[in-house]
PDB file of C-alpha atoms in Angstrom:
ATOM      1  CA  LYS A   1      14.447 -11.778  12.469  1.00  0.00           C
ATOM      2  CA  ALA A   2      17.623 -10.742  10.508  1.00  0.00           C
ATOM      3  CA  GLY A   3      17.161  -7.747   8.281  1.00  0.00           C
ATOM      4  CA  VAL A   4      17.613  -7.582   4.550  1.00  0.00           C
ATOM      5  CA  THR A   5      21.173  -8.435   4.228  1.00  0.00           C
ATOM      6  CA  GLN A   6      23.338  -6.590   1.203  1.00  0.00           C
ATOM      7  CA  THR A   7      26.809  -7.906  -0.269  1.00  0.00           C
ATOM      8  CA  PRO A   8      28.914  -6.851  -1.192  1.00  0.00           C
ATOM      9  CA  ARG A   9      28.717  -3.675   1.307  1.00  0.00           C
ATOM     10  CA  TYR A  10      31.736  -1.843  -0.819  1.00  0.00           C
ATOM     11  CA  LEU A  11      32.985  -2.464  -4.619  1.00  0.00           C
ATOM     12  CA  ILE A  12      35.331  -0.866  -6.962  1.00  0.00           C
ATOM     13  CA  LYS A  13      35.198  -1.419 -10.635  1.00  0.00           C
ATOM     14  CA  THR A  14      36.754   0.251 -13.701  1.00  0.00           C
ATOM     15  CA  ARG A  15      34.497   1.646 -16.584  1.00  0.00           C
ATOM     16  CA  GLY A  16      33.070  -1.194 -19.176  1.00  0.00           C
ATOM     17  CA  GLN A  17      32.974  -3.957 -16.076  1.00  0.00           C
ATOM     18  CA  GLN A  18      30.296  -5.169 -15.260  1.00  0.00           C
ATOM     19  CA  VAL A  19      29.322  -6.067 -11.962  1.00  0.00           C
ATOM     20  CA  THR A  20      26.115  -7.774  -9.713  1.00  0.00           C
ATOM     21  CA  LEU A  21      24.848  -7.167  -6.098  1.00  0.00           C
ATOM     22  CA  SER A  22      23.378  -9.376  -4.114  1.00  0.00           C
ATOM     23  CA  CYS A  23      20.475  -9.131  -1.652  1.00  0.00           C
ATOM     24  CA  SER A  24      19.137 -11.398   0.730  1.00  0.00           C
ATOM     25  CA  PRO A  25      15.229 -10.134   1.468  1.00  0.00           C
ATOM     26  CA  ILE A  26      13.946 -10.572   5.622  1.00  0.00           C
ATOM     27  CA  SER A  27      12.021 -14.131   5.895  1.00  0.00           C
ATOM     28  CA  GLY A  28       8.910 -13.971   4.574  1.00  0.00           C
ATOM     29  CA  HIS A  29       9.133 -11.358   2.250  1.00  0.00           C
ATOM     30  CA  ARG A  30       8.296 -11.934  -1.202  1.00  0.00           C
ATOM     31  CA  SER A  31       8.353  -8.263  -2.527  1.00  0.00           C
ATOM     32  CA  VAL A  32      12.417  -6.916  -3.543  1.00  0.00           C
ATOM     33  CA  SER A  33      12.883  -3.564  -4.910  1.00  0.00           C
ATOM     34  CA  TRP A  34      15.997  -2.021  -6.142  1.00  0.00           C
ATOM     35  CA  TYR A  35      17.040   2.174  -5.125  1.00  0.00           C
ATOM     36  CA  GLN A  36      20.364   4.094  -6.871  1.00  0.00           C
ATOM     37  CA  GLN A  37      21.509   6.894  -4.488  1.00  0.00           C
ATOM     38  CA  THR A  38      23.247   9.312  -5.757  1.00  0.00           C
ATOM     39  CA  PRO A  39      24.112  13.116  -3.989  1.00  0.00           C
ATOM     40  CA  GLY A  40      22.476  14.369  -6.459  1.00  0.00           C
ATOM     41  CA  GLN A  41      19.175  12.907  -7.691  1.00  0.00           C
ATOM     42  CA  GLY A  42      18.556  11.204  -4.571  1.00  0.00           C
ATOM     43  CA  LEU A  43      16.563   7.628  -4.396  1.00  0.00           C
ATOM     44  CA  GLN A  44      15.413   6.897  -7.729  1.00  0.00           C
ATOM     45  CA  PHE A  45      13.343   3.330  -8.427  1.00  0.00           C
ATOM     46  CA  LEU A  46      14.946   0.766 -10.511  1.00  0.00           C
ATOM     47  CA  PHE A  47      12.962  -1.985 -10.194  1.00  0.00           C
ATOM     48  CA  GLU A  48      10.338  -4.267  -8.162  1.00  0.00           C
ATOM     49  CA  TYR A  49      10.496  -8.016  -8.465  1.00  0.00           C
ATOM     50  CA  PHE A  50       7.942 -10.212  -6.613  1.00  0.00           C
ATOM     51  CA  SER A  51       7.367 -14.029  -7.077  1.00  0.00           C
ATOM     52  CA  GLU A  52      10.289 -14.298  -9.522  1.00  0.00           C
ATOM     53  CA  THR A  53       8.716 -11.848 -11.448  1.00  0.00           C
ATOM     54  CA  GLN A  54       9.376  -8.091 -12.494  1.00  0.00           C
ATOM     55  CA  ARG A  55       5.976  -5.867 -11.480  1.00  0.00           C
ATOM     56  CA  ASN A  56       7.564  -2.383 -11.696  1.00  0.00           C
ATOM     57  CA  LYS A  57      10.377  -0.789 -13.321  1.00  0.00           C
ATOM     58  CA  GLY A  58      12.219   2.237 -13.357  1.00  0.00           C
ATOM     59  CA  ASN A  59      13.334   5.112 -15.974  1.00  0.00           C
ATOM     60  CA  PHE A  60      16.704   3.334 -16.702  1.00  0.00           C
ATOM     61  CA  PRO A  61      18.462   1.838 -19.397  1.00  0.00           C
ATOM     62  CA  GLY A  62      19.186  -1.998 -20.147  1.00  0.00           C
ATOM     63  CA  ARG A  63      22.242  -2.215 -18.606  1.00  0.00           C
ATOM     64  CA  PHE A  64      20.375  -1.674 -15.309  1.00  0.00           C
ATOM     65  CA  SER A  65      19.072  -5.748 -14.965  1.00  0.00           C
ATOM     66  CA  GLY A  66      17.594  -7.999 -12.005  1.00  0.00           C
ATOM     67  CA  ARG A  67      15.907 -10.956 -11.345  1.00  0.00           C
ATOM     68  CA  GLN A  68      14.688 -12.755  -8.561  1.00  0.00           C
ATOM     69  CA  PHE A  69      15.686 -16.734  -7.064  1.00  0.00           C
ATOM     70  CA  SER A  70      12.745 -19.120  -5.496  1.00  0.00           C
ATOM     71  CA  ASN A  71      13.459 -18.060  -1.810  1.00  0.00           C
ATOM     72  CA  SER A  72      13.114 -14.704  -3.246  1.00  0.00           C
ATOM     73  CA  ARG A  73      16.698 -13.664  -2.549  1.00  0.00           C
ATOM     74  CA  SER A  74      17.533 -11.387  -5.405  1.00  0.00           C
ATOM     75  CA  GLU A  75      20.441  -9.595  -7.551  1.00  0.00           C
ATOM     76  CA  MET A  76      21.414  -7.001  -9.322  1.00  0.00           C
ATOM     77  CA  ASN A  77      23.389  -7.015 -12.074  1.00  0.00           C
ATOM     78  CA  VAL A  78      25.340  -3.665 -14.496  1.00  0.00           C
ATOM     79  CA  SER A  79      26.972  -3.834 -18.208  1.00  0.00           C
ATOM     80  CA  THR A  80      28.954  -1.630 -19.483  1.00  0.00           C
ATOM     81  CA  LEU A  81      29.782  -0.024 -15.985  1.00  0.00           C
ATOM     82  CA  GLU A  82      30.334   3.661 -16.525  1.00  0.00           C
ATOM     83  CA  LEU A  83      31.324   6.759 -14.222  1.00  0.00           C
ATOM     84  CA  GLY A  84      27.937   8.011 -13.627  1.00  0.00           C
ATOM     85  CA  ASP A  85      26.869   4.744 -11.944  1.00  0.00           C
ATOM     86  CA  SER A  86      28.805   5.694  -8.836  1.00  0.00           C
ATOM     87  CA  ALA A  87      26.044   5.512  -6.281  1.00  0.00           C
ATOM     88  CA  LEU A  88      24.720   3.274  -3.538  1.00  0.00           C
ATOM     89  CA  TYR A  89      22.358   0.762  -4.351  1.00  0.00           C
ATOM     90  CA  LEU A  90      19.828  -0.072  -1.842  1.00  0.00           C
ATOM     91  CA  CYS A  91      17.550  -3.549  -1.602  1.00  0.00           C
ATOM     92  CA  ALA A  92      13.957  -3.146   0.165  1.00  0.00           C
ATOM     93  CA  SER A  93      11.791  -5.881   0.849  1.00  0.00           C
ATOM     94  CA  SER A  94       8.082  -6.412   1.681  1.00  0.00           C
ATOM     95  CA  LEU A  95       5.543  -8.656   2.366  1.00  0.00           C
ATOM     96  CA  GLY A  96       4.103  -8.048  -0.560  1.00  0.00           C
ATOM     97  CA  GLN A  97       2.979  -4.521  -2.535  1.00  0.00           C
ATOM     98  CA  GLY A  98       2.010  -1.974  -1.166  1.00  0.00           C
ATOM     99  CA  GLY A  99       3.554  -2.732   1.942  1.00  0.00           C
ATOM    100  CA  SER A 100       5.992  -1.484   4.888  1.00  0.00           C
ATOM    101  CA  LEU A 101      10.021  -0.998   2.834  1.00  0.00           C
ATOM    102  CA  HIS A 102      12.986  -2.686   4.683  1.00  0.00           C
ATOM    103  CA  PHE A 103      15.749  -1.681   3.545  1.00  0.00           C
ATOM    104  CA  GLY A 104      19.210  -3.057   3.928  1.00  0.00           C
ATOM    105  CA  ASN A 105      22.849  -0.526   4.137  1.00  0.00           C
ATOM    106  CA  GLY A 106      24.035  -0.885   0.842  1.00  0.00           C
ATOM    107  CA  THR A 107      26.166  -1.525  -1.991  1.00  0.00           C
ATOM    108  CA  ARG A 108      28.627   1.266  -2.085  1.00  0.00           C
ATOM    109  CA  LEU A 109      30.035   0.722  -5.514  1.00  0.00           C
ATOM    110  CA  THR A 110      32.376   2.879  -7.367  1.00  0.00           C
ATOM    111  CA  VAL A 111      32.903   3.091 -11.193  1.00  0.00           C
ATOM    112  CA  THR A 112      36.348   4.422 -11.726  1.00  0.00           C
TER     113      THR A 112
ATOM    114  CA  GLN B   1      10.937  13.526 -13.242  1.00  0.00           C
ATOM    115  CA  GLN B   2      10.757  15.250  -9.281  1.00  0.00           C
ATOM    116  CA  GLN B   3       7.348  13.941  -7.806  1.00  0.00           C
ATOM    117  CA  VAL B   4       7.297  14.890  -4.777  1.00  0.00           C
ATOM    118  CA  LYS B   5       9.036  18.127  -3.183  1.00  0.00           C
ATOM    119  CA  GLN B   6      10.948  18.198   0.345  1.00  0.00           C
ATOM    120  CA  SER B   7      12.322  21.413   2.157  1.00  0.00           C
ATOM    121  CA  PRO B   8      14.235  21.899   3.797  1.00  0.00           C
ATOM    122  CA  GLN B   9      17.567  20.844   2.820  1.00  0.00           C
ATOM    123  CA  SER B  10      18.957  21.208   5.636  1.00  0.00           C
ATOM    124  CA  LEU B  11      17.679  22.232   8.287  1.00  0.00           C
ATOM    125  CA  ILE B  12      19.056  23.137  12.484  1.00  0.00           C
ATOM    126  CA  VAL B  13      17.365  22.817  16.008  1.00  0.00           C
ATOM    127  CA  GLN B  14      18.294  23.083  19.169  1.00  0.00           C
ATOM    128  CA  LYS B  15      17.951  20.194  21.148  1.00  0.00           C
ATOM    129  CA  GLY B  16      14.083  20.138  22.602  1.00  0.00           C
ATOM    130  CA  GLY B  17      12.396  22.119  19.735  1.00  0.00           C
ATOM    131  CA  ILE B  18      10.471  20.687  16.895  1.00  0.00           C
ATOM    132  CA  SER B  19      11.747  19.859  13.168  1.00  0.00           C
ATOM    133  CA  ILE B  20       9.091  20.568  10.688  1.00  0.00           C
ATOM    134  CA  ILE B  21       9.317  19.095   7.512  1.00  0.00           C
ATOM    135  CA  ASN B  22       7.015  19.885   4.156  1.00  0.00           C
ATOM    136  CA  CYS B  23       6.619  17.678   1.191  1.00  0.00           C
ATOM    137  CA  ALA B  24       4.580  18.505  -1.878  1.00  0.00           C
ATOM    138  CA  TYR B  25       3.459  16.008  -4.285  1.00  0.00           C
ATOM    139  CA  GLU B  26       1.592  15.798  -7.689  1.00  0.00           C
ATOM    140  CA  ASN B  27       0.200  13.028  -8.537  1.00  0.00           C
ATOM    141  CA  THR B  28      -2.939  12.361  -6.658  1.00  0.00           C
ATOM    142  CA  ALA B  29      -3.356   8.684  -7.412  1.00  0.00           C
ATOM    143  CA  PHE B  30      -0.694   8.601  -4.217  1.00  0.00           C
ATOM    144  CA  ASP B  31      -2.211   6.709  -1.480  1.00  0.00           C
ATOM    145  CA  TYR B  32       0.615   5.754   0.558  1.00  0.00           C
ATOM    146  CA  PHE B  33       2.801   8.882   2.212  1.00  0.00           C
ATOM    147  CA  PRO B  34       5.890   6.955   4.469  1.00  0.00           C
ATOM    148  CA  TRP B  35       9.250   8.579   5.910  1.00  0.00           C
ATOM    149  CA  TYR B  36      12.216   7.287   6.520  1.00  0.00           C
ATOM    150  CA  GLN B  37      14.829   8.578   8.553  1.00  0.00           C
ATOM    151  CA  GLN B  38      18.841   7.538   7.190  1.00  0.00           C
ATOM    152  CA  PHE B  39      21.778   7.722   9.783  1.00  0.00           C
ATOM    153  CA  PRO B  40      24.816   7.622   7.700  1.00  0.00           C
ATOM    154  CA  GLY B  41      25.745   4.134   6.206  1.00  0.00           C
ATOM    155  CA  LYS B  42      22.911   2.700   6.594  1.00  0.00           C
ATOM    156  CA  GLY B  43      19.975   1.956   4.565  1.00  0.00           C
ATOM    157  CA  PRO B  44      16.718   4.669   5.334  1.00  0.00           C
ATOM    158  CA  ALA B  45      14.486   3.050   8.174  1.00  0.00           C
ATOM    159  CA  LEU B  46      11.233   3.631   7.725  1.00  0.00           C
ATOM    160  CA  LEU B  47      10.110   5.974  10.216  1.00  0.00           C
ATOM    161  CA  ILE B  48       5.568   6.568   9.978  1.00  0.00           C
ATOM    162  CA  ALA B  49       3.605   6.455   6.780  1.00  0.00           C
ATOM    163  CA  ILE B  50       0.054   7.944   6.315  1.00  0.00           C
ATOM    164  CA  ARG B  51      -2.689   6.803   3.672  1.00  0.00           C
ATOM    165  CA  PRO B  52      -5.027   9.763   2.660  1.00  0.00           C
ATOM    166  CA  ASP B  53      -7.754   8.611   4.599  1.00  0.00           C
ATOM    167  CA  VAL B  54      -6.388  10.384   7.989  1.00  0.00           C
ATOM    168  CA  SER B  55      -5.193  13.536   8.900  1.00  0.00           C
ATOM    169  CA  GLU B  56      -2.895  13.173  11.211  1.00  0.00           C
ATOM    170  CA  LYS B  57      -0.374  10.409  12.877  1.00  0.00           C
ATOM    171  CA  LYS B  58       1.394  10.507  16.083  1.00  0.00           C
ATOM    172  CA  GLU B  59       3.763   7.799  17.169  1.00  0.00           C
ATOM    173  CA  GLY B  60       5.835   9.461  19.800  1.00  0.00           C
ATOM    174  CA  ARG B  61       8.100  12.660  19.283  1.00  0.00           C
ATOM    175  CA  PHE B  62       6.621  12.064  15.356  1.00  0.00           C
ATOM    176  CA  THR B  63       3.296  13.573  13.984  1.00  0.00           C
ATOM    177  CA  ILE B  64       2.373  13.354  10.368  1.00  0.00           C
ATOM    178  CA  SER B  65       0.321  15.944   9.509  1.00  0.00           C
ATOM    179  CA  PHE B  66      -1.411  15.122   5.947  1.00  0.00           C
ATOM    180  CA  ASN B  67      -3.423  17.942   3.853  1.00  0.00           C
ATOM    181  CA  LYS B  68      -4.892  16.194   0.851  1.00  0.00           C
ATOM    182  CA  SER B  69      -6.506  19.402  -0.770  1.00  0.00           C
ATOM    183  CA  ALA B  70      -2.844  20.662  -1.038  1.00  0.00           C
ATOM    184  CA  LYS B  71      -1.714  17.731  -1.827  1.00  0.00           C
ATOM    185  CA  GLN B  72       1.416  18.303   1.219  1.00  0.00           C
ATOM    186  CA  PHE B  73       1.989  16.270   4.010  1.00  0.00           C
ATOM    187  CA  SER B  74       4.417  17.360   6.909  1.00  0.00           C
ATOM    188  CA  LEU B  75       7.037  15.128   9.660  1.00  0.00           C
ATOM    189  CA  HIS B  76       6.997  16.978  13.222  1.00  0.00           C
ATOM    190  CA  ILE B  77       9.406  15.789  15.489  1.00  0.00           C
ATOM    191  CA  MET B  78       9.267  17.234  19.454  1.00  0.00           C
ATOM    192  CA  ASP B  79      11.397  17.176  21.904  1.00  0.00           C
ATOM    193  CA  SER B  80      13.890  17.542  19.548  1.00  0.00           C
ATOM    194  CA  GLN B  81      17.321  14.696  20.775  1.00  0.00           C
ATOM    195  CA  PRO B  82      20.964  15.536  19.112  1.00  0.00           C
ATOM    196  CA  GLY B  83      20.202  11.616  18.074  1.00  0.00           C
ATOM    197  CA  ASP B  84      17.493  12.941  15.544  1.00  0.00           C
ATOM    198  CA  SER B  85      20.457  14.530  13.806  1.00  0.00           C
ATOM    199  CA  ALA B  86      19.593  12.452  10.698  1.00  0.00           C
ATOM    200  CA  THR B  87      18.340  12.759   6.877  1.00  0.00           C
ATOM    201  CA  TYR B  88      14.497  12.195   6.887  1.00  0.00           C
ATOM    202  CA  PHE B  89      13.092  11.854   3.354  1.00  0.00           C
ATOM    203  CA  CYS B  90       9.340  11.826   2.698  1.00  0.00           C
ATOM    204  CA  ALA B  91       8.502   9.738  -0.351  1.00  0.00           C
ATOM    205  CA  ALA B  92       4.701   8.488  -2.072  1.00  0.00           C
ATOM    206  CA  SER B  93       3.105   5.201  -3.915  1.00  0.00           C
ATOM    207  CA  MET B  94       0.180   3.959  -5.291  1.00  0.00           C
ATOM    208  CA  ASN B  95       0.113   0.853  -3.358  1.00  0.00           C
ATOM    209  CA  ASN B  96       2.955  -0.145  -5.172  1.00  0.00           C
ATOM    210  CA  ASN B  97       7.038  -0.795  -4.474  1.00  0.00           C
ATOM    211  CA  ASP B  98       7.542   2.228  -6.785  1.00  0.00           C
ATOM    212  CA  MET B  99       8.254   4.977  -4.238  1.00  0.00           C
ATOM    213  CA  ARG B 100       8.692   8.242  -5.068  1.00  0.00           C
ATOM    214  CA  PHE B 101      11.223   9.778  -2.721  1.00  0.00           C
ATOM    215  CA  GLY B 102      12.090  13.859  -2.323  1.00  0.00           C
ATOM    216  CA  ALA B 103      15.748  15.095  -1.493  1.00  0.00           C
ATOM    217  CA  GLY B 104      15.836  14.921   1.944  1.00  0.00           C
ATOM    218  CA  THR B 105      17.025  17.292   4.624  1.00  0.00           C
ATOM    219  CA  ARG B 106      19.958  16.998   6.755  1.00  0.00           C
ATOM    220  CA  LEU B 107      18.626  17.857   9.761  1.00  0.00           C
ATOM    221  CA  THR B 108      21.218  18.944  12.881  1.00  0.00           C
ATOM    222  CA  VAL B 109      20.179  18.705  16.529  1.00  0.00           C
ATOM    223  CA  LYS B 110      22.488  21.570  18.651  1.00  0.00           C
ATOM    224  CA  PRO B 111      22.319  20.264  22.639  1.00  0.00           C
TER     225      PRO B 111
END
């Protein structure tokens, strides 16, 4: 069974631009969560989608948004990028609420 | 807000020794406590998890000890190997995917 796939692996953007990250969950998994990982703040929850609906949201500004498609694939968008948005963005999928999280290898975003 | 506190920040153990990482949580509503292992350039991988109705869970060389009254849980790695060198994260959640992670422990196992 293929794992969680995130694209692209690396991304370099300029302040003020926007970016879209993509995540394909494990086949059969209907829940997709997004996390931001930085050396200073560690792993922080962004949001979770289940059956195309956002079920939970972390404490991030509205510049961070996401969506989930009918095939469970998910995208995350960050608008008006700031230098502090430089991080590893991780996607995790699970069967449903409370299930074990399976992480992808992340997208490394660098904002210059 | 840090709801899960993890220690130590880094740990050096000799091959064959026991590695112990500790975590403490605040929210008594948490009901799922996993440990994740992360290698450089990779995402975290689930190692072992426990629910609060059990005080200990063992899978191979990895054991979780859980103390509900103290709101603490720990990971023990027996017979530590150089291949165990990685960053370990404890986490807690309330039966949803809003997982709260500890700050991580960088484990180095010396040959």
